[in-house]
Tab-separated table of C-alpha atoms in Angstrom:
chain	number	residue	atom	x	y	z
A	1	MET	CA	217.594	127.860	134.558
A	2	SER	CA	217.805	131.120	136.525
A	3	PRO	CA	214.977	131.978	138.899
A	4	SER	CA	212.719	134.758	137.764
A	5	ILE	CA	210.555	137.501	139.256
A	6	ILE	CA	206.981	138.399	138.387
A	7	LEU	CA	205.657	141.776	139.550
A	8	LEU	CA	201.920	141.447	139.970
A	9	ALA	CA	200.387	144.866	139.371
A	10	PRO	CA	197.059	145.552	141.134
A	11	THR	CA	193.969	145.031	138.991
A	12	ASN	CA	191.250	146.007	141.473
A	13	PRO	CA	188.544	148.514	140.448
A	14	LEU	CA	190.296	151.524	141.987
A	15	ALA	CA	193.802	150.679	140.813
A	16	VAL	CA	195.689	152.569	138.151
A	17	VAL	CA	196.199	150.553	134.965
A	18	PRO	CA	199.733	149.119	135.306
A	19	ALA	CA	200.755	150.241	131.843
A	20	SER	CA	200.034	153.851	132.792
A	21	ASP	CA	202.042	153.700	136.009
A	22	PRO	CA	205.721	154.245	135.251
A	23	SER	CA	206.843	153.298	138.760
A	24	TYR	CA	205.930	149.632	138.220
A	25	SER	CA	208.047	149.381	135.090
A	26	ARG	CA	210.886	151.324	136.731
A	27	PHE	CA	210.825	148.907	139.663
A	28	ALA	CA	210.957	145.970	137.226
A	29	ASP	CA	213.776	147.547	135.214
A	30	GLU	CA	215.909	148.141	138.304
A	31	LEU	CA	215.309	144.628	139.630
A	32	ARG	CA	216.251	143.188	136.226
A	33	ARG	CA	219.467	145.197	136.190
A	34	TYR	CA	220.530	144.268	139.723
A	35	SER	CA	219.451	140.610	139.700
A	36	GLU	CA	220.287	139.803	136.054
A	37	TRP	CA	217.210	137.560	136.191
A	38	HIS	CA	214.148	137.508	133.989
A	39	VAL	CA	211.744	140.073	135.492
A	40	GLU	CA	208.236	140.502	134.144
A	41	LEU	CA	205.334	142.846	134.973
A	42	ARG	CA	201.937	141.145	134.793
A	43	ASP	CA	198.399	141.905	135.916
A	44	GLU	CA	197.598	140.322	139.254
A	45	SER	CA	195.623	137.130	138.698
A	46	PRO	CA	196.078	133.416	139.421
A	47	ALA	CA	196.885	132.893	135.740
A	48	SER	CA	199.943	135.141	136.075
A	49	ASP	CA	201.710	132.721	138.422
A	50	ASP	CA	204.036	130.261	136.696
A	51	GLY	CA	204.411	128.192	139.873
A	52	ALA	CA	208.126	128.838	140.288
A	53	SER	CA	208.963	132.559	140.165
A	54	PHE	CA	209.113	134.986	143.056
A	55	LEU	CA	205.807	136.881	143.090
A	56	LEU	CA	206.031	140.554	144.012
A	57	VAL	CA	202.619	141.744	145.158
A	58	PHE	CA	201.746	145.413	145.553
A	59	GLY	CA	199.448	145.284	148.553
A	60	TYR	CA	199.077	145.078	152.288
A	61	GLU	CA	198.207	141.406	152.351
A	62	PRO	CA	198.635	138.394	150.064
A	63	PRO	CA	195.884	138.255	147.419
A	64	GLU	CA	192.715	136.346	148.171
A	65	TRP	CA	193.371	133.808	145.387
A	66	ILE	CA	196.520	132.709	147.225
A	67	LEU	CA	194.987	132.674	150.703
A	68	SER	CA	192.052	130.601	149.473
A	69	MET	CA	194.279	127.821	148.081
A	70	THR	CA	194.539	124.415	149.750
A	71	PRO	CA	196.922	124.576	152.746
A	72	GLU	CA	199.778	122.915	150.862
A	73	GLY	CA	199.403	125.037	147.728
A	74	ARG	CA	198.995	128.185	149.801
A	75	GLN	CA	202.169	127.582	151.779
A	76	GLN	CA	204.225	126.797	148.657
A	77	THR	CA	202.953	129.927	146.938
A	78	LEU	CA	203.326	132.243	149.940
A	79	GLU	CA	206.973	131.180	150.270
A	80	ARG	CA	207.537	132.868	146.879
A	81	VAL	CA	205.612	136.059	147.722
A	82	VAL	CA	207.181	139.426	148.476
A	83	LEU	CA	204.703	142.009	149.738
A	84	ILE	CA	205.497	145.484	148.459
A	85	ARG	CA	203.757	148.344	150.280
A	86	CYS	CA	202.886	146.239	153.319
A	87	ALA	CA	201.707	147.620	156.653
A	88	ARG	CA	204.287	149.162	158.894
A	89	ALA	CA	206.662	147.439	161.257
A	90	PRO	CA	206.759	146.262	163.924
A	91	SER	CA	203.129	145.037	163.830
A	92	VAL	CA	203.469	143.604	160.315
A	93	LEU	CA	206.041	141.094	161.569
A	94	ASP	CA	203.263	139.138	163.304
A	95	ASP	CA	201.479	138.882	159.959
A	96	LEU	CA	204.636	137.735	158.184
A	97	GLU	CA	205.106	134.971	160.763
A	98	GLN	CA	201.547	133.865	160.094
A	99	TRP	CA	201.764	133.975	156.282
A	100	GLY	CA	205.331	132.715	155.853
A	101	VAL	CA	206.053	134.958	152.847
A	102	ALA	CA	209.533	135.398	151.366
A	103	ALA	CA	209.819	139.048	152.432
A	104	ALA	CA	207.935	142.317	152.760
A	105	ILE	CA	208.645	145.990	152.176
A	106	GLU	CA	206.943	148.718	154.183
A	107	THR	CA	204.869	151.297	152.346
A	108	LEU	CA	207.178	154.008	153.646
A	109	THR	CA	210.235	152.374	152.102
A	110	TYR	CA	208.514	151.893	148.749
A	111	SER	CA	207.255	155.463	148.862
A	112	LEU	CA	210.782	156.759	149.503
A	113	TRP	CA	212.052	154.695	146.556
A	114	GLU	CA	209.296	156.091	144.343
A	115	SER	CA	210.456	159.665	144.887
A	116	PRO	CA	213.718	160.629	143.227
A	117	ARG	CA	213.943	163.428	145.807
A	118	ASN	CA	214.427	160.978	148.646
A	119	GLY	CA	215.829	157.661	147.556
A	120	THR	CA	216.315	154.580	149.685
A	121	THR	CA	219.212	153.265	151.683
A	122	GLY	CA	219.269	149.485	151.433
A	123	TYR	CA	217.446	149.272	154.778
A	124	GLY	CA	213.773	148.455	155.123
A	125	ILE	CA	213.156	144.967	153.784
A	126	ALA	CA	211.634	142.595	156.322
A	127	GLY	CA	213.371	139.373	155.385
A	128	LEU	CA	213.853	135.861	156.670
A	129	ARG	CA	216.666	135.857	159.214
A	130	GLU	CA	218.374	132.903	157.502
A	131	ALA	CA	218.641	134.744	154.177
A	132	VAL	CA	219.594	138.013	155.869
A	133	ALA	CA	222.438	136.242	157.692
A	134	SER	CA	223.691	134.698	154.449
A	135	ILE	CA	224.256	138.144	152.935
A	136	GLY	CA	225.708	139.617	156.115
A	137	GLY	CA	222.712	141.904	156.628
A	138	GLU	CA	222.278	143.731	159.907
A	139	CYS	CA	218.977	142.940	161.621
A	140	ALA	CA	217.287	145.715	163.570
A	141	ALA	CA	216.737	145.072	167.255
A	142	GLU	CA	213.361	144.044	168.659
A	143	PRO	CA	210.578	144.935	168.144
A	144	PHE	CA	211.660	145.296	164.499
A	145	ALA	CA	212.662	141.626	164.518
A	146	SER	CA	210.621	138.510	165.232
A	147	GLU	CA	211.333	134.785	165.447
A	148	HIS	CA	211.895	134.234	161.719
A	149	TYR	CA	211.985	137.768	160.249
A	150	CYS	CA	213.802	141.024	160.786
A	151	VAL	CA	213.903	144.423	159.163
A	152	TYR	CA	217.509	144.672	158.083
A	153	GLY	CA	220.079	146.850	156.412
A	154	SER	CA	222.218	145.530	153.582
A	155	VAL	CA	225.951	146.146	153.772
A	156	LYS	CA	226.389	145.924	149.990
A	157	SER	CA	223.266	147.543	148.567
A	158	SER	CA	222.398	151.216	148.675
A	159	THR	CA	218.921	151.215	147.139
A	160	LEU	CA	215.726	149.258	147.714
A	161	THR	CA	215.775	147.426	144.382
A	162	GLN	CA	219.455	146.535	144.691
A	163	ALA	CA	218.866	145.197	148.205
A	164	LEU	CA	215.815	143.210	147.096
A	165	ALA	CA	217.723	141.624	144.204
A	166	GLU	CA	220.567	140.724	146.572
A	167	TYR	CA	218.129	139.226	149.076
A	168	LEU	CA	216.154	137.167	146.537
A	169	LYS	CA	219.345	135.767	145.026
A	170	ALA	CA	220.471	134.675	148.496
A	171	LEU	CA	217.084	133.129	149.231
A	172	ALA	CA	217.082	131.248	145.920
A	173	ILE	CA	220.500	129.779	146.719
A	174	LEU	CA	219.365	128.735	150.203
A	175	ARG	CA	216.320	126.997	148.743
A	176	SER	CA	218.115	125.311	145.842
B	1	MET	CA	189.570	175.276	162.038
B	2	THR	CA	187.030	174.312	164.697
B	3	THR	CA	183.856	174.674	162.654
B	4	PRO	CA	182.851	173.220	159.301
B	5	VAL	CA	183.303	175.528	156.333
B	6	ASP	CA	180.238	175.447	154.107
B	7	GLY	CA	180.676	173.359	150.976
B	8	VAL	CA	184.138	171.951	151.660
B	9	TYR	CA	183.056	168.342	152.142
B	10	LEU	CA	180.499	168.560	149.337
B	11	SER	CA	183.114	169.841	146.905
B	12	VAL	CA	185.483	166.902	147.407
B	13	ASP	CA	185.020	164.518	144.485
B	14	PRO	CA	187.081	161.311	144.430
B	15	ALA	CA	186.227	160.773	140.763
B	16	ALA	CA	187.567	164.169	139.725
B	17	PRO	CA	191.038	164.355	138.177
B	18	ALA	CA	193.803	165.333	140.583
B	19	PRO	CA	194.702	169.045	140.549
B	20	ALA	CA	197.360	170.029	138.024
B	21	GLY	CA	200.732	168.511	138.859
B	22	TRP	CA	199.374	166.101	141.477
B	23	VAL	CA	199.093	162.311	141.056
B	24	PHE	CA	196.769	160.208	143.240
B	25	LYS	CA	196.899	156.432	142.814
B	26	ASP	CA	194.177	154.570	144.681
B	27	SER	CA	194.089	150.860	145.307
B	28	LEU	CA	191.521	148.699	147.013
B	29	GLU	CA	193.272	146.473	149.530
B	30	ARG	CA	192.184	143.060	150.731
B	31	GLY	CA	189.927	143.617	153.722
B	32	GLY	CA	188.373	146.689	152.155
B	33	ALA	CA	190.931	149.370	152.972
B	34	ILE	CA	191.800	151.994	150.370
B	35	SER	CA	195.417	153.001	149.888
B	36	THR	CA	196.342	156.196	148.093
B	37	GLN	CA	199.834	156.865	146.792
B	38	ILE	CA	200.450	160.592	146.350
B	39	THR	CA	202.990	162.446	144.249
B	40	ALA	CA	203.073	166.242	144.625
B	41	PRO	CA	203.957	168.689	141.856
B	42	ASN	CA	207.428	169.048	143.406
B	43	GLY	CA	208.011	165.265	143.227
B	44	ALA	CA	207.497	164.575	146.940
B	45	THR	CA	205.708	161.277	147.595
B	46	GLY	CA	203.492	159.899	150.315
B	47	SER	CA	200.863	157.327	151.068
B	48	VAL	CA	197.655	157.094	153.052
B	49	LEU	CA	195.791	153.932	154.104
B	50	ARG	CA	192.231	154.183	155.399
B	51	LYS	CA	189.351	151.840	156.114
B	52	TYR	CA	185.651	152.227	156.859
B	53	ASP	CA	183.381	149.839	158.706
B	54	PRO	CA	179.796	150.623	157.656
B	55	ALA	CA	178.384	148.248	160.295
B	56	THR	CA	179.706	150.435	163.104
B	57	ASN	CA	180.202	153.711	161.181
B	58	GLN	CA	183.861	153.669	162.192
B	59	TRP	CA	186.537	155.487	160.183
B	60	VAL	CA	189.927	153.804	160.612
B	61	MET	CA	193.087	155.807	159.916
B	62	LEU	CA	195.576	152.966	159.458
B	63	GLU	CA	198.683	154.872	158.428
B	64	ALA	CA	200.009	157.878	156.554
B	65	PHE	CA	203.471	158.915	155.459
B	66	PHE	CA	204.573	162.048	153.659
B	67	GLY	CA	208.095	162.479	152.360
B	68	LYS	CA	210.176	165.547	152.914
B	69	ASP	CA	208.950	168.682	151.169
B	70	MET	CA	205.408	167.399	150.740
B	71	PRO	CA	203.215	170.529	150.587
B	72	ASN	CA	200.957	170.892	153.626
B	73	TRP	CA	198.111	172.449	151.645
B	74	ILE	CA	196.344	171.747	148.377
B	75	GLU	CA	194.199	174.095	146.299
B	76	THR	CA	191.160	172.344	144.887
B	77	GLY	CA	187.391	172.576	145.198
B	78	ILE	CA	186.012	174.869	147.888
B	79	PRO	CA	188.972	175.762	150.127
B	80	MET	CA	188.879	175.354	153.878
B	81	VAL	CA	190.901	178.574	154.136
B	82	ALA	CA	190.315	181.143	151.426
B	83	GLY	CA	193.466	181.880	149.445
B	84	LYS	CA	195.325	178.974	151.014
B	85	GLY	CA	193.346	175.856	150.199
B	86	THR	CA	192.732	172.801	152.368
B	87	PRO	CA	195.278	170.910	154.489
B	88	LEU	CA	196.550	168.096	152.256
B	89	ILE	CA	195.895	165.245	154.680
B	90	ALA	CA	192.379	166.521	155.412
B	91	PHE	CA	191.613	166.736	151.688
B	92	LEU	CA	193.011	163.257	150.977
B	93	ASP	CA	191.059	161.729	153.836
B	94	MET	CA	187.805	163.447	152.877
B	95	ARG	CA	188.398	162.193	149.338
B	96	VAL	CA	188.647	158.617	150.635
B	97	MET	CA	185.632	159.176	152.935
B	98	LYS	CA	183.624	160.131	149.841
B	99	SER	CA	184.917	157.023	148.016
B	100	PHE	CA	183.540	154.947	150.876
B	101	GLY	CA	180.229	156.826	150.649
B	102	ILE	CA	180.486	158.296	154.153
B	103	ALA	CA	177.694	160.836	154.587
B	104	TYR	CA	178.295	164.199	156.260
B	105	GLY	CA	178.164	163.867	160.055
B	106	SER	CA	177.403	160.137	159.961
B	107	LEU	CA	180.487	158.620	161.635
B	108	LYS	CA	180.200	157.265	165.169
B	109	SER	CA	183.901	156.768	165.878
B	110	THR	CA	187.411	156.996	164.495
B	111	LYS	CA	190.439	154.865	165.214
B	112	LEU	CA	193.947	156.188	164.594
B	113	SER	CA	196.111	153.111	164.340
B	114	THR	CA	199.691	152.434	165.530
B	115	ILE	CA	200.870	156.001	166.140
B	116	GLN	CA	204.571	156.374	165.376
B	117	ASN	CA	204.665	160.110	164.650
B	118	VAL	CA	207.671	161.349	166.634
B	119	GLU	CA	206.167	164.740	167.389
B	120	ALA	CA	202.908	163.180	168.636
B	121	VAL	CA	204.719	160.563	170.724
B	122	CYS	CA	206.800	163.297	172.394
B	123	GLN	CA	203.764	165.521	172.981
B	124	LEU	CA	201.971	162.654	174.719
B	125	GLU	CA	204.977	161.816	176.861
B	126	VAL	CA	205.435	165.415	178.005
B	127	GLN	CA	201.810	165.662	179.124
B	128	VAL	CA	201.883	162.289	180.885
B	129	ARG	CA	205.030	163.331	182.784
B	130	LYS	CA	203.115	166.351	184.044
B	131	GLY	CA	200.507	164.012	185.485
B	132	VAL	CA	197.845	164.435	182.808
B	133	ALA	CA	195.847	161.243	182.232
B	134	VAL	CA	196.867	159.627	178.956
B	135	ASP	CA	193.343	159.792	177.497
B	136	ASP	CA	193.211	163.526	178.188
B	137	ALA	CA	196.801	164.109	177.088
B	138	VAL	CA	196.265	162.571	173.679
B	139	ARG	CA	193.623	165.210	172.837
B	140	THR	CA	196.318	167.868	172.423
B	141	THR	CA	198.721	165.792	170.320
B	142	HIS	CA	199.469	166.294	166.647
B	143	SER	CA	197.630	163.078	165.715
B	144	VAL	CA	194.291	164.178	167.144
B	145	ASN	CA	194.751	167.753	165.927
B	146	TYR	CA	195.106	166.734	162.307
B	147	ALA	CA	192.336	164.142	162.544
B	148	GLU	CA	190.031	166.734	164.063
B	149	THR	CA	190.400	169.006	161.025
B	150	GLU	CA	188.987	166.457	158.590
B	151	LEU	CA	186.438	165.203	161.110
B	152	VAL	CA	185.075	168.711	161.676
B	153	GLN	CA	184.966	169.463	157.949
B	154	SER	CA	183.057	166.233	157.379
B	155	GLY	CA	180.521	167.258	160.032
B	156	HIS	CA	181.763	165.646	163.250
B	157	GLN	CA	182.924	166.680	166.674
B	158	ILE	CA	185.083	164.655	169.033
B	159	VAL	CA	183.300	163.865	172.280
B	160	ASN	CA	185.739	161.407	173.842
B	161	ALA	CA	189.257	160.039	173.330
B	162	LYS	CA	190.952	156.877	174.539
B	163	VAL	CA	194.416	155.408	174.077
B	164	SER	CA	194.972	151.671	173.839
B	165	GLY	CA	197.834	149.278	173.130
B	166	GLY	CA	201.280	150.516	172.214
B	167	ARG	CA	204.786	149.722	173.376
B	168	ARG	CA	206.664	151.351	176.232
B	169	MET	CA	210.292	151.294	175.147
B	170	PRO	CA	213.201	153.697	174.677
B	171	ILE	CA	212.261	155.966	171.806
B	172	ASP	CA	215.659	155.375	170.172
B	173	GLY	CA	214.540	152.059	168.644
B	174	MET	CA	211.721	153.707	166.718
B	175	LEU	CA	213.873	156.671	165.699
B	176	ARG	CA	216.652	154.452	164.360
B	177	HIS	CA	214.169	152.568	162.186
B	178	TYR	CA	213.147	155.793	160.447
B	179	GLU	CA	216.722	157.075	160.261
B	180	ARG	CA	218.069	153.901	158.647
B	181	SER	CA	215.280	154.013	156.061
B	182	GLY	CA	216.274	157.582	155.143
B	183	PHE	CA	212.940	159.072	156.187
B	184	ARG	CA	214.535	161.436	158.693
B	185	THR	CA	218.088	162.196	159.777
B	186	PRO	CA	219.350	161.768	163.353
B	187	ALA	CA	219.772	165.547	163.524
B	188	GLU	CA	216.134	166.097	162.559
B	189	HIS	CA	215.007	163.704	165.270
B	190	ASP	CA	217.352	165.207	167.844
B	191	ALA	CA	215.854	168.634	167.186
B	192	ILE	CA	212.359	167.294	167.871
B	193	LEU	CA	213.512	165.512	171.044
B	194	ALA	CA	215.242	168.666	172.286
B	195	LYS	CA	212.065	170.663	171.774
B	196	TYR	CA	210.269	168.378	174.235
B	197	GLY	CA	213.150	167.654	176.631
B	198	ILE	CA	213.183	163.955	175.785
B	199	SER	CA	216.330	161.879	175.299
B	200	ARG	CA	216.805	158.814	173.122
B	201	THR	CA	217.034	156.490	176.100
B	202	ASP	CA	213.765	157.706	177.626
B	203	VAL	CA	211.049	155.085	177.774
B	204	VAL	CA	207.950	156.404	176.010
B	205	LEU	CA	204.660	155.009	174.721
B	206	TRP	CA	204.571	154.590	170.919
B	207	ASP	CA	202.779	152.406	168.354
B	208	TYR	CA	199.548	153.045	170.253
B	209	ASP	CA	195.981	153.348	168.967
B	210	ILE	CA	193.679	156.325	169.564
B	211	HIS	CA	189.921	155.833	169.671
B	212	LEU	CA	187.762	158.910	169.131
B	213	GLU	CA	184.048	158.884	169.871
B	214	LEU	CA	182.206	161.225	167.532
B	215	ALA	CA	178.915	163.080	167.348
B	216	PRO	CA	177.413	165.130	164.522
B	217	PHE	CA	178.575	168.731	164.543
B	218	PRO	CA	175.803	170.506	166.479
B	219	VAL	CA	175.000	173.597	164.391
B	220	GLY	CA	176.360	175.828	161.722
B	221	GLY	CA	177.782	173.259	159.383
B	222	THR	CA	176.471	172.261	156.003
B	223	PRO	CA	178.052	169.700	153.697
């Protein structure tokens, strides 16, 4: 069975209802096209996790329901989490080392993707060095790289969603 | 604008619909910060992340990014400048201040976090090279200038500034990060560097924090 991706749309009191935000569904559509995996948009809640999919979280930090899990459950879940719209590098790399998430995308990079006027370049995902190396990605120099993570540029992908699909496929193979 | 304009802060309503053509998407982040994703009528996008600590009355400006062609001004409510509107970042920040329930003139301090604005970094470096103390030099940088606008309009004056943290490294590393992401081109950065006489290999302070001590605006301002 192919891995799958669940985009967890924010459900906090200030957040826009996911169904009324076209950028969430566009992000899901593009990921589906590039990964050829099952990609689903769900409201963020513990019930939305199937225990196996990559969880894409729109937020600066992993959700509280993940961080409050038992240590073992938390680690296994965080390894499947990709933070979208995280705090900016290089300081966020310290947080990634602490959380052990699958990857993170800076707010700036997501914001550039969101605007058709700008577009993205395939650079800007903070990924695990091992997975980045397996796709031939080019890690930025310190301080935009840490012990296990680096912000990198893809040599094959020219947009954020294409690069993310490429990265997650490589990570899934490494972990299989 | 060095004095509060009557009614500007009062007229900002976070619950009001965005002005025609604008989209504001707020989200409450873990830890209590509010992020706002902005789309302008021309399609330009940006984001602002702010936090408020009611225990210390500190306003924390975590980060802000505006894409190319983002308008600098917005027309809504009572304008700061008649016929022109209010600076966009000042309006957005006052909108978030109101969401947090920050009363006019009530803040004690502001922290501007991890400054990576190229113009501001260069302005600080130029002053420091002239022998100006870093805490004095930061007062004239872009970062403090734009923060001061919203702070004044929300009833505050800056009484002290301090710089902390940061990285002293060749500026090229930071510039390349933004160039590879497509935020700015090398030519755009080179033009800014040339304006300040700074080269890519020059070691500068960046990713620093600015701490501003505040007091209520003395006279003449009403919410």
